[in-house]
Amino acid sequence: MDFDFMPFFDYLMRWGHIVFGIAWIGLLYYFNFVQGAFMAAASNDTKVEAFTLLVPKALWWFRWAAAFTFLTGLYLLYVVMKQGTLKEDTLVAGLLATFMAANVWFIIWPNQKVVIASNEAVKAGGDADPNQASAAATALLASRTNTLFSLAMVFTMVSSAHHVHGADVGSSGAWASAWGFYAVAALAVLIELNAIFGKMNPLMESVKAVIASSVVLTAIVWLLLYYL
């Protein structure tokens, strides 16, 4: 029996995308739902130990899981475009994931490096970096934004294969009627701009708030994509 390599490779990319995605989003939820509450209640000495021994390792897995989720996702997007089966929800999932991966590498990780270096200095007997608090706040805003995006991202990633609605943009001229995608993309850009230039707000400030906001955002995305 002849072995057809490309379908198997496509399957491996889809499998890898799911595995890397589980690691990425799992760690995102760990940081937001578990570690944050622990750090808020921990002593200063415990925080120093955590930020010098635990957090750097967790962030290594976190950022590389994000990178490989993004890269395998790009390949899968290429596959559906080549097949002419690209849909609005697939594009939304890709857009949200792109924002999330960019937040990891260009906001969360650079600012967490400041926090880690500050704690390493304290552990060595030196002074904390005066920029630590602002760096931590910037990283937290981006992390909360990723948590806000996460449910809608997973929803649209899965719905392209399992939902009965959703416009197909793979055919010529279909972009002219892709109003749902344009509306969702505009909303996502506004949220992302707040992550870059804005500040924390009550919709994301607490764990309960960001979970509720993520559910509401998912519902809005669903309504815009399938009924606009």
CSV table of C-alpha atoms in Angstrom, one decimal:
chain,number,residue,atom,x,y,z
A,1,MET,CA,0.0,0.0,0.0
A,2,ASP,CA,1.4,3.4,-1.0
A,3,PHE,CA,2.0,5.9,1.8
A,4,ASP,CA,0.7,9.4,1.1
A,5,PHE,CA,2.9,11.7,3.2
A,6,MET,CA,1.1,15.0,2.9
A,7,PRO,CA,-2.2,14.0,4.5
A,8,PHE,CA,-0.3,12.4,7.3
A,9,PHE,CA,1.8,15.6,7.7
A,10,ASP,CA,-1.4,17.7,7.8
A,11,TYR,CA,-2.8,15.4,10.5
A,12,LEU,CA,0.5,15.8,12.5
A,13,MET,CA,0.2,19.5,12.3
A,14,ARG,CA,-3.4,19.4,13.5
A,15,TRP,CA,-2.5,17.1,16.3
A,16,GLY,CA,0.5,19.3,17.2
A,17,HIS,CA,-1.7,22.4,17.1
A,18,ILE,CA,-4.1,20.9,19.6
A,19,VAL,CA,-1.3,19.7,21.9
A,20,PHE,CA,0.6,23.0,21.9
A,21,GLY,CA,-2.7,24.8,22.3
A,22,ILE,CA,-3.6,22.8,25.4
A,23,ALA,CA,-0.2,23.6,27.0
A,24,TRP,CA,-0.5,27.3,26.1
A,25,ILE,CA,-4.1,28.0,27.3
A,26,GLY,CA,-3.6,25.7,30.3
A,27,LEU,CA,-0.7,27.8,31.4
A,28,LEU,CA,-2.5,31.0,30.7
A,29,TYR,CA,-5.3,29.9,33.0
A,30,TYR,CA,-2.8,28.8,35.6
A,31,PHE,CA,-1.2,32.2,35.6
A,32,ASN,CA,-4.5,34.0,35.8
A,33,PHE,CA,-6.6,31.7,38.0
A,34,VAL,CA,-4.0,30.1,40.3
A,35,GLN,CA,-0.7,31.9,40.5
A,36,GLY,CA,-2.1,35.4,40.7
A,37,ALA,CA,-4.2,34.6,43.8
A,38,PHE,CA,-1.2,32.8,45.3
A,39,MET,CA,1.1,35.7,44.8
A,40,ALA,CA,-1.4,38.1,46.2
A,41,ALA,CA,-1.5,36.2,49.5
A,42,ALA,CA,2.2,35.1,49.6
A,43,SER,CA,4.9,36.7,51.8
A,44,ASN,CA,7.7,38.8,50.1
A,45,ASP,CA,10.2,36.0,50.6
A,46,THR,CA,7.9,33.5,49.0
A,47,LYS,CA,7.3,35.8,46.0
A,48,VAL,CA,11.0,36.2,45.5
A,49,GLU,CA,11.5,32.4,45.5
A,50,ALA,CA,8.6,31.9,43.1
A,51,PHE,CA,9.8,34.6,40.7
A,52,THR,CA,13.3,33.3,40.6
A,53,LEU,CA,12.6,29.5,40.6
A,54,LEU,CA,9.1,28.8,39.5
A,55,VAL,CA,7.9,31.6,37.2
A,56,PRO,CA,10.9,31.5,34.7
A,57,LYS,CA,10.3,27.8,34.0
A,58,ALA,CA,6.6,28.3,33.7
A,59,LEU,CA,7.1,31.2,31.3
A,60,TRP,CA,9.5,29.2,29.2
A,61,TRP,CA,6.8,26.5,28.5
A,62,PHE,CA,4.2,29.2,28.1
A,63,ARG,CA,5.9,31.3,25.5
A,64,TRP,CA,7.1,28.4,23.4
A,65,ALA,CA,3.7,26.6,23.5
A,66,ALA,CA,2.3,29.9,22.2
A,67,ALA,CA,4.9,30.1,19.5
A,68,PHE,CA,4.3,26.5,18.2
A,69,THR,CA,0.5,26.9,18.5
A,70,PHE,CA,0.8,29.9,16.3
A,71,LEU,CA,3.1,28.3,13.8
A,72,THR,CA,1.1,25.1,13.4
A,73,GLY,CA,-2.0,27.3,13.2
A,74,LEU,CA,-0.5,29.2,10.3
A,75,TYR,CA,0.1,26.0,8.4
A,76,LEU,CA,-3.4,24.8,9.0
A,77,LEU,CA,-4.7,28.2,7.8
A,78,TYR,CA,-2.7,27.7,4.6
A,79,VAL,CA,-4.2,24.3,4.1
A,80,VAL,CA,-7.8,25.5,4.3
A,81,MET,CA,-7.0,28.4,2.0
A,82,LYS,CA,-5.5,26.0,-0.5
A,83,GLN,CA,-8.6,23.8,-0.3
A,84,GLY,CA,-10.9,26.8,-0.7
A,85,THR,CA,-12.8,26.1,2.5
A,86,LEU,CA,-11.8,29.2,4.5
A,87,LYS,CA,-14.6,30.5,6.7
A,88,GLU,CA,-15.2,33.6,8.7
A,89,ASP,CA,-14.9,31.8,12.0
A,90,THR,CA,-11.5,30.3,11.1
A,91,LEU,CA,-10.2,33.8,10.3
A,92,VAL,CA,-11.5,35.1,13.6
A,93,ALA,CA,-9.8,32.3,15.5
A,94,GLY,CA,-6.6,33.0,13.6
A,95,LEU,CA,-6.8,36.8,14.3
A,96,LEU,CA,-7.5,36.3,18.0
A,97,ALA,CA,-4.7,33.7,18.3
A,98,THR,CA,-2.3,36.1,16.5
A,99,PHE,CA,-3.1,38.9,19.0
A,100,MET,CA,-2.7,36.5,21.9
A,101,ALA,CA,0.7,35.1,20.7
A,102,ALA,CA,1.9,38.7,20.0
A,103,ASN,CA,0.9,39.6,23.6
A,104,VAL,CA,2.9,36.7,25.0
A,105,TRP,CA,6.1,37.5,23.1
A,106,PHE,CA,6.0,41.3,22.9
A,107,ILE,CA,4.2,42.4,26.1
A,108,ILE,CA,4.0,39.6,28.7
A,109,TRP,CA,7.5,38.1,28.3
A,110,PRO,CA,9.5,41.4,28.1
A,111,ASN,CA,7.7,42.8,31.2
A,112,GLN,CA,8.0,39.6,33.1
A,113,LYS,CA,11.7,39.6,32.5
A,114,VAL,CA,11.9,42.9,34.3
A,115,VAL,CA,10.0,41.4,37.3
A,116,ILE,CA,12.1,38.3,37.3
A,117,ALA,CA,15.4,40.3,37.1
A,118,SER,CA,14.2,42.5,40.0
A,119,ASN,CA,13.4,39.5,42.2
A,120,GLU,CA,16.8,38.0,41.3
A,121,ALA,CA,18.5,41.2,42.4
A,122,VAL,CA,16.6,41.2,45.7
A,123,LYS,CA,17.5,37.5,46.3
A,124,ALA,CA,21.2,38.4,45.7
A,125,GLY,CA,20.9,41.2,48.4
A,126,GLY,CA,20.3,44.1,46.1
A,127,ASP,CA,17.4,46.5,45.5
A,128,ALA,CA,14.3,45.9,43.6
A,129,ASP,CA,13.9,47.5,40.2
A,130,PRO,CA,11.6,50.6,40.6
A,131,ASN,CA,10.0,49.7,37.3
A,132,GLN,CA,8.9,46.3,38.6
A,133,ALA,CA,5.4,47.3,39.6
A,134,SER,CA,4.6,49.0,36.2
A,135,ALA,CA,6.1,46.1,34.3
A,136,ALA,CA,3.9,43.6,36.3
A,137,ALA,CA,0.8,45.7,35.7
A,138,THR,CA,1.5,45.8,31.9
A,139,ALA,CA,2.1,42.1,31.8
A,140,LEU,CA,-1.1,41.4,33.8
A,141,LEU,CA,-3.2,43.6,31.4
A,142,ALA,CA,-2.0,41.6,28.4
A,143,SER,CA,-2.5,38.3,30.2
A,144,ARG,CA,-6.0,39.3,31.2
A,145,THR,CA,-6.7,40.3,27.6
A,146,ASN,CA,-5.5,36.9,26.4
A,147,THR,CA,-7.9,35.3,28.9
A,148,LEU,CA,-10.7,37.5,27.6
A,149,PHE,CA,-10.0,36.4,24.0
A,150,SER,CA,-9.5,32.7,24.8
A,151,LEU,CA,-13.0,31.4,24.9
A,152,ALA,CA,-14.0,33.2,21.7
A,153,MET,CA,-10.8,32.0,20.0
A,154,VAL,CA,-11.5,28.3,20.9
A,155,PHE,CA,-15.2,28.7,20.0
A,156,THR,CA,-14.5,29.9,16.5
A,157,MET,CA,-11.6,27.4,16.0
A,158,VAL,CA,-14.0,24.5,16.6
A,159,SER,CA,-17.2,26.0,15.1
A,160,SER,CA,-15.7,26.0,11.5
A,161,ALA,CA,-15.9,22.2,11.5
A,162,HIS,CA,-18.9,21.6,13.7
A,163,HIS,CA,-21.3,24.5,13.4
A,164,VAL,CA,-24.0,24.6,10.7
A,165,HIS,CA,-23.7,28.3,10.1
A,166,GLY,CA,-20.9,30.7,9.2
A,167,ALA,CA,-20.1,32.3,5.9
A,168,ASP,CA,-17.5,30.7,3.5
A,169,VAL,CA,-15.0,33.3,2.3
A,170,GLY,CA,-13.0,30.9,0.2
A,171,SER,CA,-14.8,31.7,-3.0
A,172,SER,CA,-14.3,34.7,-5.2
A,173,GLY,CA,-16.3,37.8,-4.2
A,174,ALA,CA,-17.3,36.4,-0.8
A,175,TRP,CA,-15.3,39.1,1.0
A,176,ALA,CA,-17.8,41.7,0.1
A,177,SER,CA,-20.4,40.1,2.3
A,178,ALA,CA,-18.2,39.1,5.2
A,179,TRP,CA,-19.7,41.7,7.5
A,180,GLY,CA,-19.6,39.5,10.5
A,181,PHE,CA,-15.9,39.0,10.2
A,182,TYR,CA,-15.3,42.8,9.8
A,183,ALA,CA,-17.4,43.6,12.9
A,184,VAL,CA,-15.6,41.0,15.0
A,185,ALA,CA,-12.2,42.1,13.7
A,186,ALA,CA,-12.9,45.7,14.6
A,187,LEU,CA,-14.0,44.7,18.1
A,188,ALA,CA,-10.9,42.6,18.6
A,189,VAL,CA,-8.6,45.4,17.4
A,190,LEU,CA,-10.2,47.8,20.0
A,191,ILE,CA,-9.6,45.3,22.8
A,192,GLU,CA,-6.1,44.7,21.7
A,193,LEU,CA,-5.4,48.4,21.5
A,194,ASN,CA,-6.4,48.6,25.1
A,195,ALA,CA,-3.9,45.8,25.9
A,196,ILE,CA,-1.1,47.9,24.3
A,197,PHE,CA,-2.0,51.4,25.2
A,198,GLY,CA,-4.8,51.3,27.8
A,199,LYS,CA,-5.2,50.2,31.3
A,200,MET,CA,-6.9,47.6,33.5
A,201,ASN,CA,-10.7,48.0,33.8
A,202,PRO,CA,-13.4,46.3,35.9
A,203,LEU,CA,-14.3,43.9,33.0
A,204,MET,CA,-11.0,42.1,33.5
A,205,GLU,CA,-9.7,43.2,36.9
A,206,SER,CA,-10.7,40.0,38.8
A,207,VAL,CA,-10.8,36.4,37.8
A,208,LYS,CA,-14.6,36.2,38.0
A,209,ALA,CA,-14.9,39.4,35.9
A,210,VAL,CA,-12.6,38.2,33.1
A,211,ILE,CA,-14.3,34.8,32.9
A,212,ALA,CA,-17.7,36.4,32.7
A,213,SER,CA,-16.4,38.9,30.1
A,214,SER,CA,-14.9,36.1,28.0
A,215,VAL,CA,-18.3,34.3,28.0
A,216,VAL,CA,-20.0,37.5,26.9
A,217,LEU,CA,-17.4,38.3,24.2
A,218,THR,CA,-17.9,34.7,22.9
A,219,ALA,CA,-21.7,35.3,22.7
A,220,ILE,CA,-21.2,38.6,20.9
A,221,VAL,CA,-18.8,37.0,18.4
A,222,TRP,CA,-21.3,34.2,17.8
A,223,LEU,CA,-24.1,36.6,17.1
A,224,LEU,CA,-22.0,38.8,14.8
A,225,LEU,CA,-20.6,36.0,12.8
A,226,TYR,CA,-23.7,33.9,12.3
A,227,TYR,CA,-26.5,36.5,12.3
A,228,LEU,CA,-25.0,39.7,10.9
